[in-house]
Amino acid sequence: MKHHYQTMQAPHLIIIGGGFAGLELIKKLNNKPIKVTVFDKHNYFNFQPLMYQVASGGLGPDAIAYPLRKIISGMPNIAFRMAEVQRVQTERNEVMTSIGTFSYDYLCIATGAQTNFFGNAELEKYSMQLKSIPDALDLRSDILQEFEKALNEPNSQTIERALNFVVVGGGPTGVETAGALAEMKKNVLPADYTELDASKMQVHLVEAAPLVLAAMSEVSSRKAKQFLEDLGVHVQVNTSVQKYDAVTGELFLSNGTVLKTDTVIWSAGVKGKTIDGISADVITRGNRYKVDAYNKIEGLSNVFAIGDIAYMETDGAFPNGHPMVATVAQQQGRLLGKNILNMVSNKPLKPYTYLNLGSMATVGRHKAVLEVFGIKMQGYIAWLGWMFLHLMLLVGFRNRVVVFLNWVWNYVSYQRAIRIITRPFVQKQ
Ligand SMILES: Cc1cc2nc3c(=O)[nH]c(=O)nc-3n(C[C@H](O)[C@H](O)[C@H](O)COP(=O)(O)OP(=O)(O)OC[C@H]3O[C@@H](n4cnc5c(N)ncnc54)[C@H](O)[C@@H]3O)c2cc1C
């Protein structure tokens, strides 16, 4: 039997966010006896793990974004509205959005995370981040603009400042971005900017912890650092960023080093993206909503949070909440889908426990670290595994084909095909 959104008489679920978590929830509720409205301020799903490749010109944005309307087309009980949810009124069961007010029986908040600058206003204003596709396009433009600028700089100090790139944060995003920049130094700069001395470009990675990729095993972390250093990246661990002076371009590090740079790429932390109207009492560590084992927000009977925005302490192995990764978001989305259907039909609910499938990061050509199903690999095989798994995880057949063809092209040509400035980056003043 088909359940039609416009005509069906059924409980109404509003989902805020069509990311990793929201998407799995939607899929679980396809053609089920519940009316679903999905709100997202973008009309696409963003595959964030490959965003650094958009920033470094290896992929175009359309390769990692997928239209949300295409995903829900053919799902008769689900509707999409492109709108920003501005406020939730839990006492009235309503959400206020940029296109009006909507009421719900159940609400699921799947808004993900935003960059955490830990209160450093200067860095928030002047550093580049990698949290959305516009951010990735800004960074791509900025990198290429710095190359163009360096050509016209009058002296070696200003050339160095333009060609010094500092990545802050040695998690997967920081490591992958630093590796991609190092490959641009090796392959793009000498080919496209023959008038520039490519050795002047320097890539720095600054990490406050003693290791990069601290969430992985020590052997993977050490190997990733070695891969980065083999590519010429200056890795500084046990070092944090203290302040940035955008006028002089000086970046002050805790170990006393001062780097001169026009480009600071901030990937040192994220925090939950909360929505006004939910009591501050339930916002906890990492700016996330405290949820019970069924992803229900504490103190609210019909409001749930899943993915990066959810903080759960009930899973024995993760007393300080789950890592903010795509697998957790997807698993919580799928389980909440089942639990909502159980709720509607008065069946018992199942608590969430994280099934950790592993993690991985690539540093560059033939260089990756991979830990899946308890197997640890580094180097060429890990790099092939990394590519295969990312191709499988992408949403949509077209995106897989586009990414695969781009990778083949980049591999044989040693280039980053999409090194174009389509929307110049203008620094906020
Ligand atoms: C650069 C980068 C690389 C990453 N690499 C990896 C990786 O390799 N492996 C891994 O496991 N994880 C990775 N992650 C983390 C992973 O992407 C997140 O854990 C995952 O996206 C969380 O899913 P989510 O559904 O909670 O949030 P998201 O996927 O971020 O989705 C949130 C959605 O909510 C929408 N939204 C937010 N606020 C509003 C609002 N007020 N109104 C309407 N819509 C709203 C957003 O537009 C977005 O579509 C990476 C993250 C980044 C930024």
XYZ file of C-alpha atoms and ligand atoms in Angstrom:
482
model
C 0.000 0.000 0.000
C 1.282 3.480 -0.839
C 1.073 6.224 1.758
C 0.677 9.618 0.109
C 2.132 12.659 1.871
C -0.719 15.009 0.915
C -3.595 12.753 1.859
C -2.349 10.438 4.589
C -3.697 10.652 8.148
C -0.723 9.647 10.233
C 1.616 11.080 12.853
C 3.827 13.816 11.400
C 7.603 13.647 11.858
C 9.749 16.670 11.085
C 13.432 16.009 10.437
C 15.828 18.966 10.570
C 18.856 18.115 8.433
C 19.367 15.864 5.416
C 22.938 14.849 6.256
C 24.351 11.407 7.063
C 21.948 10.836 9.976
C 18.828 12.405 8.438
C 19.303 10.510 5.192
C 19.369 7.075 6.827
C 16.316 7.981 8.898
C 14.455 9.028 5.750
C 15.345 5.767 3.993
C 14.053 3.692 6.921
C 10.718 5.516 6.846
C 10.145 5.236 3.097
C 6.538 4.214 2.392
C 5.792 3.591 6.065
C 2.694 4.791 7.946
C 4.232 8.081 9.056
C 4.160 11.455 7.341
C 7.646 12.959 7.113
C 8.822 16.477 6.262
C 12.559 17.011 5.868
C 13.990 20.514 6.218
C 17.471 21.392 5.078
C 18.874 24.812 4.246
C 20.674 23.193 1.297
C 18.961 21.155 -1.397
C 21.730 18.567 -1.435
C 23.388 15.930 0.664
C 27.065 16.736 1.204
C 29.583 13.888 1.362
C 31.948 15.712 3.726
C 34.800 13.149 3.784
C 35.821 14.163 0.240
C 35.436 17.895 0.708
C 39.190 18.435 0.998
C 39.484 17.129 -2.584
C 37.117 19.880 -3.763
C 39.258 22.385 -1.864
C 42.413 21.119 -3.564
C 40.924 21.023 -7.067
C 40.807 17.228 -7.404
C 37.004 17.033 -7.587
C 34.211 19.427 -8.521
C 31.462 20.137 -5.969
C 28.871 18.174 -7.972
C 30.922 14.999 -7.435
C 30.299 14.998 -3.690
C 26.877 16.661 -3.475
C 23.656 14.827 -4.270
C 20.193 16.423 -4.671
C 17.972 15.646 -1.694
C 14.909 15.797 -3.935
C 16.314 13.000 -6.060
C 16.798 10.889 -2.944
C 13.205 11.318 -1.794
C 11.593 11.110 -5.231
C 9.705 7.836 -5.187
C 9.236 8.043 -1.398
C 5.482 8.752 -1.302
C 5.149 9.692 2.379
C 8.139 12.041 2.480
C 8.360 15.720 1.484
C 11.360 18.030 1.345
C 11.434 21.742 2.072
C 14.511 23.798 1.427
C 14.473 26.081 4.438
C 16.454 26.960 7.512
C 14.865 25.999 10.797
C 15.327 28.984 13.077
C 13.566 27.996 16.266
C 11.796 25.100 17.924
C 8.828 25.622 20.243
C 8.594 22.329 22.073
C 5.650 23.378 24.234
C 3.585 23.969 21.049
C 5.179 21.171 18.965
C 6.174 23.673 16.287
C 9.242 24.610 14.290
C 9.712 28.123 12.946
C 11.537 28.217 9.643
C 12.552 30.691 6.954
C 9.380 29.677 5.064
C 6.891 29.630 7.924
C 5.797 27.664 10.986
C 5.096 23.925 10.885
C 3.707 21.607 13.552
C 4.850 18.094 14.330
C 3.984 15.046 16.398
C 7.614 13.919 16.478
C 10.703 16.022 15.847
C 14.188 14.809 14.982
C 17.133 17.222 15.098
C 19.944 16.071 12.800
C 21.703 19.383 12.262
C 25.272 18.079 12.540
C 28.204 20.171 13.677
C 29.977 23.442 12.985
C 33.611 24.490 13.301
C 34.753 25.155 16.849
C 37.224 28.030 17.145
C 37.208 27.730 20.952
C 36.301 31.402 21.319
C 39.208 32.769 19.262
C 37.463 35.565 17.337
C 40.518 36.519 15.254
C 40.977 32.983 13.968
C 37.250 32.597 13.382
C 37.298 35.699 11.201
C 40.482 35.091 9.263
C 41.032 31.368 8.981
C 39.611 29.101 6.316
C 37.371 26.232 7.370
C 36.086 23.119 5.693
C 32.556 22.456 6.829
C 30.475 23.141 3.730
C 30.813 23.121 -0.049
C 31.032 26.952 -0.211
C 33.888 26.685 2.349
C 35.675 24.169 0.108
C 35.232 26.411 -2.950
C 36.520 29.398 -0.972
C 39.589 27.435 0.029
C 40.191 26.250 -3.533
C 40.022 29.839 -4.772
C 42.200 31.084 -1.934
C 44.965 28.534 -2.592
C 45.048 29.399 -6.298
C 44.798 33.137 -5.576
C 47.807 32.837 -3.238
C 49.765 31.218 -6.093
C 48.735 34.047 -8.438
C 49.574 36.649 -5.793
C 53.015 35.164 -5.122
C 53.927 35.797 -8.767
C 53.542 39.531 -8.244
C 54.937 39.913 -4.739
C 57.911 42.261 -4.595
C 60.196 40.415 -2.181
C 60.990 36.954 -0.900
C 59.317 37.579 2.493
C 55.937 38.409 1.004
C 56.271 35.537 -1.477
C 56.903 33.160 1.414
C 53.940 34.552 3.333
C 51.675 33.886 0.341
C 53.080 30.391 -0.174
C 53.061 29.313 3.474
C 49.975 27.219 4.226
C 49.224 26.273 7.819
C 46.726 23.539 8.620
C 45.641 23.514 12.265
C 44.392 20.187 13.638
C 45.797 16.749 12.893
C 42.553 14.776 12.627
C 41.603 13.104 9.312
C 40.548 16.420 7.706
C 43.773 18.199 8.658
C 45.986 15.304 7.613
C 44.224 14.859 4.278
C 44.227 18.578 3.527
C 47.926 18.931 4.364
C 48.725 15.914 2.169
C 46.712 17.368 -0.736
C 48.510 20.732 -0.425
C 51.881 18.964 -0.421
C 50.905 17.187 -3.632
C 49.920 20.520 -5.181
C 53.390 21.794 -4.318
C 54.930 18.761 -5.984
C 52.780 18.586 -9.100
C 50.700 21.714 -9.715
C 53.084 24.519 -8.810
C 56.033 23.396 -10.977
C 53.756 22.675 -13.962
C 51.501 25.761 -13.881
C 53.701 28.396 -12.254
C 57.050 27.947 -13.926
C 58.094 31.484 -12.937
C 57.736 30.613 -9.236
C 60.271 28.707 -7.190
C 58.068 25.787 -5.985
C 60.408 25.097 -3.072
C 59.167 28.360 -1.524
C 55.759 26.788 -0.865
C 55.657 25.297 2.629
C 52.892 23.254 4.226
C 52.676 23.129 8.023
C 50.452 20.927 10.151
C 50.021 21.959 13.782
C 48.493 19.530 16.278
C 48.015 20.017 20.018
C 48.077 16.276 20.857
C 51.269 14.192 20.805
C 50.126 12.366 17.645
C 48.217 13.094 14.453
C 45.113 10.936 13.864
C 44.906 10.438 17.623
C 41.677 8.427 17.285
C 43.529 5.698 15.391
C 46.111 3.210 16.707
C 49.597 4.476 17.478
C 51.083 2.565 14.552
C 48.686 4.280 12.089
C 49.270 7.679 13.677
C 53.035 7.353 13.426
C 52.842 6.097 9.859
C 50.574 8.991 8.843
C 53.076 11.465 10.314
C 55.887 9.785 8.442
C 53.882 9.882 5.166
C 53.284 13.598 5.676
C 56.936 14.281 6.371
C 57.968 12.237 3.325
C 55.796 14.629 1.321
C 57.594 17.595 2.862
C 54.902 18.682 5.344
C 56.296 20.266 8.530
C 54.387 18.499 11.293
C 54.447 20.044 14.763
C 52.760 17.957 17.472
C 52.255 18.944 21.124
C 51.792 22.447 19.743
C 48.753 24.680 19.762
C 47.921 27.924 18.017
C 47.761 30.917 20.323
C 46.854 33.844 18.145
C 46.879 35.190 14.625
C 47.627 38.702 13.472
C 45.948 39.126 10.095
C 47.793 42.403 9.369
C 51.294 41.019 9.736
C 50.272 37.452 8.878
C 51.949 36.163 12.034
C 50.632 32.967 13.563
C 51.924 32.444 17.098
C 52.395 28.857 18.273
C 52.676 27.594 21.859
C 56.263 26.388 21.289
C 57.393 29.934 20.502
C 57.435 29.517 16.725
C 55.949 32.343 14.663
C 54.836 31.336 11.162
C 54.150 34.027 8.569
C 51.175 33.059 6.478
C 48.145 34.412 4.669
C 46.354 31.060 4.848
C 45.416 29.353 8.095
C 43.162 26.331 7.547
C 41.306 25.539 10.761
C 40.354 21.900 11.262
C 41.017 21.727 14.977
C 37.553 20.982 16.253
C 33.814 20.882 15.812
C 30.852 21.535 18.059
C 27.166 20.680 17.729
C 24.928 22.979 15.714
C 22.083 23.620 18.114
C 18.772 25.314 17.367
C 17.187 28.067 19.432
C 14.304 27.016 21.626
C 15.666 23.798 23.120
C 16.508 24.338 26.785
C 20.179 25.088 27.484
C 19.930 22.527 30.332
C 20.175 19.681 27.813
C 23.126 21.139 25.921
C 26.265 19.484 27.180
C 29.855 18.576 26.181
C 30.709 19.639 22.648
C 27.549 21.776 22.433
C 25.515 18.624 21.820
C 22.045 17.605 23.039
C 22.021 15.071 25.830
C 19.988 12.082 24.668
C 18.963 8.770 26.216
C 19.740 5.357 24.723
C 16.905 5.853 22.176
C 18.201 9.253 21.029
C 15.376 11.049 22.806
C 16.437 14.466 24.136
C 16.398 14.514 27.936
C 13.125 15.843 29.359
C 11.259 15.900 26.019
C 8.913 13.055 25.117
C 8.737 13.503 21.339
C 11.982 15.253 20.332
C 15.027 13.281 19.212
C 18.580 14.157 18.212
C 20.820 11.969 16.035
C 24.303 12.188 14.566
C 26.926 14.771 15.525
C 24.434 16.841 17.497
C 23.539 13.952 19.849
C 25.474 13.236 23.038
C 24.749 9.816 24.511
C 26.379 8.415 27.647
C 24.465 5.158 27.936
C 26.594 3.132 25.504
C 29.000 1.352 27.911
C 32.069 1.638 25.667
C 31.514 5.376 25.094
C 30.772 6.985 28.487
C 31.864 10.388 27.134
C 29.686 10.286 24.037
C 30.313 8.821 20.591
C 32.853 10.168 18.126
C 31.391 12.710 15.710
C 31.713 10.511 12.625
C 29.491 9.495 9.735
C 29.055 5.857 10.830
C 27.553 6.839 14.186
C 25.210 9.276 12.421
C 24.095 6.639 9.909
C 23.575 3.930 12.518
C 21.576 6.262 14.779
C 19.457 7.383 11.814
C 18.615 3.791 10.880
C 17.832 2.739 14.451
C 15.685 5.797 15.140
C 13.700 4.970 11.987
C 12.922 1.529 13.384
C 12.212 2.898 16.849
C 9.800 5.560 15.584
C 7.836 2.895 13.727
C 7.860 0.769 16.908
C 6.662 3.776 18.899
C 3.784 4.391 16.494
C 2.719 0.743 16.814
C 3.388 0.533 20.586
C 6.230 -1.936 20.307
C 9.341 -1.938 22.528
C 12.308 0.223 21.506
C 15.906 -0.860 20.983
C 18.768 1.089 22.630
C 21.697 2.293 20.508
C 25.188 0.857 20.779
C 27.929 1.868 18.358
C 29.263 -0.774 16.019
C 32.687 0.640 15.191
C 33.568 -0.372 11.636
C 36.940 1.383 11.738
C 38.519 4.521 10.355
C 40.888 5.633 7.646
C 42.723 8.609 6.193
C 44.727 9.184 3.056
C 47.812 11.365 2.885
C 48.477 11.274 -0.829
C 49.266 9.066 -3.795
C 49.857 5.487 -2.556
C 49.825 6.691 1.038
C 46.968 5.948 3.436
C 46.237 4.369 6.795
C 43.245 2.109 7.211
C 41.801 0.233 10.180
C 38.702 -1.775 9.328
C 37.208 -4.817 11.043
C 40.304 -4.971 13.276
C 42.718 -5.098 10.305
C 45.388 -2.392 10.197
C 47.008 -1.439 6.894
C 49.286 1.349 5.757
C 50.634 2.360 2.376
C 49.570 1.282 -1.106
C 46.982 -1.390 -0.220
C 45.455 0.927 2.375
C 45.298 3.673 -0.272
C 43.444 1.351 -2.699
C 41.135 0.297 0.162
C 40.513 3.935 1.071
C 39.502 4.753 -2.520
C 37.301 1.686 -2.888
C 35.465 2.314 0.392
C 34.897 5.991 -0.406
C 33.518 5.114 -3.836
C 31.122 2.639 -2.215
C 30.045 5.120 0.462
C 29.260 7.936 -1.987
C 25.589 8.547 -2.651
C 24.438 8.063 -6.238
C 25.775 6.140 -9.219
C 26.633 9.305 -11.175
C 28.718 10.658 -8.303
C 30.645 7.387 -8.081
C 31.383 7.471 -11.808
C 32.403 11.148 -11.728
C 34.680 10.642 -8.721
C 36.217 7.488 -10.200
C 36.927 9.161 -13.562
C 38.406 12.227 -11.857
C 40.645 10.035 -9.733
C 41.860 8.115 -12.783
C 42.535 11.411 -14.580
C 44.356 12.899 -11.582
C 46.370 9.697 -11.205
C 47.586 9.494 -14.794
C 48.096 13.239 -15.260
C 49.578 13.944 -11.785
C 47.298 16.992 -11.837
C 44.335 18.409 -9.991
C 42.027 18.927 -12.923
C 39.711 21.538 -11.413
C 42.222 24.237 -10.537
C 39.930 27.094 -11.495
C 38.839 30.201 -9.653
C 35.121 30.395 -10.450
C 34.158 32.528 -7.455
C 37.094 34.564 -6.164
C 37.579 34.390 -2.426
C 37.296 37.774 -0.714
C 38.637 37.943 2.824
C 36.201 39.387 5.399
C 37.414 42.736 6.744
C 35.768 17.998 6.119
C 35.146 16.837 6.880
C 35.628 15.554 6.669
C 35.072 14.478 7.334
N 35.562 13.214 7.100
C 34.994 12.161 7.721
C 35.444 10.841 7.446
O 36.374 10.641 6.653
N 34.813 9.809 8.064
C 33.775 10.015 8.946
O 33.219 9.051 9.460
N 33.336 11.243 9.225
C 33.912 12.314 8.635
N 33.475 13.588 8.916
C 32.402 13.751 9.913
C 31.051 13.452 9.284
O 30.894 14.193 8.089
C 29.964 13.788 10.280
O 30.131 12.980 11.427
C 28.579 13.564 9.692
O 28.364 14.451 8.623
C 27.504 13.762 10.758
O 26.266 13.584 10.158
P 25.019 14.455 10.621
O 23.846 13.940 9.861
O 24.957 14.515 12.103
O 25.358 15.929 10.142
P 25.593 16.478 8.656
O 25.947 15.382 7.744
O 26.531 17.609 8.793
O 24.168 17.011 8.225
C 23.557 18.110 8.856
C 22.559 18.713 7.906
O 21.729 19.607 8.629
C 21.500 20.778 7.853
N 21.195 21.855 8.794
C 21.933 22.270 9.843
N 21.298 23.237 10.511
C 20.122 23.455 9.875
C 19.010 24.312 10.101
N 18.969 25.167 11.148
N 17.981 24.264 9.231
C 17.991 23.412 8.178
N 19.009 22.572 7.940
C 20.054 22.571 8.774
C 22.809 20.970 7.101
O 22.609 21.745 5.937
C 23.197 19.524 6.791
O 22.709 19.106 5.553
C 34.008 14.687 8.256
C 33.530 15.975 8.462
C 34.093 17.043 7.786
C 33.558 18.429 8.008
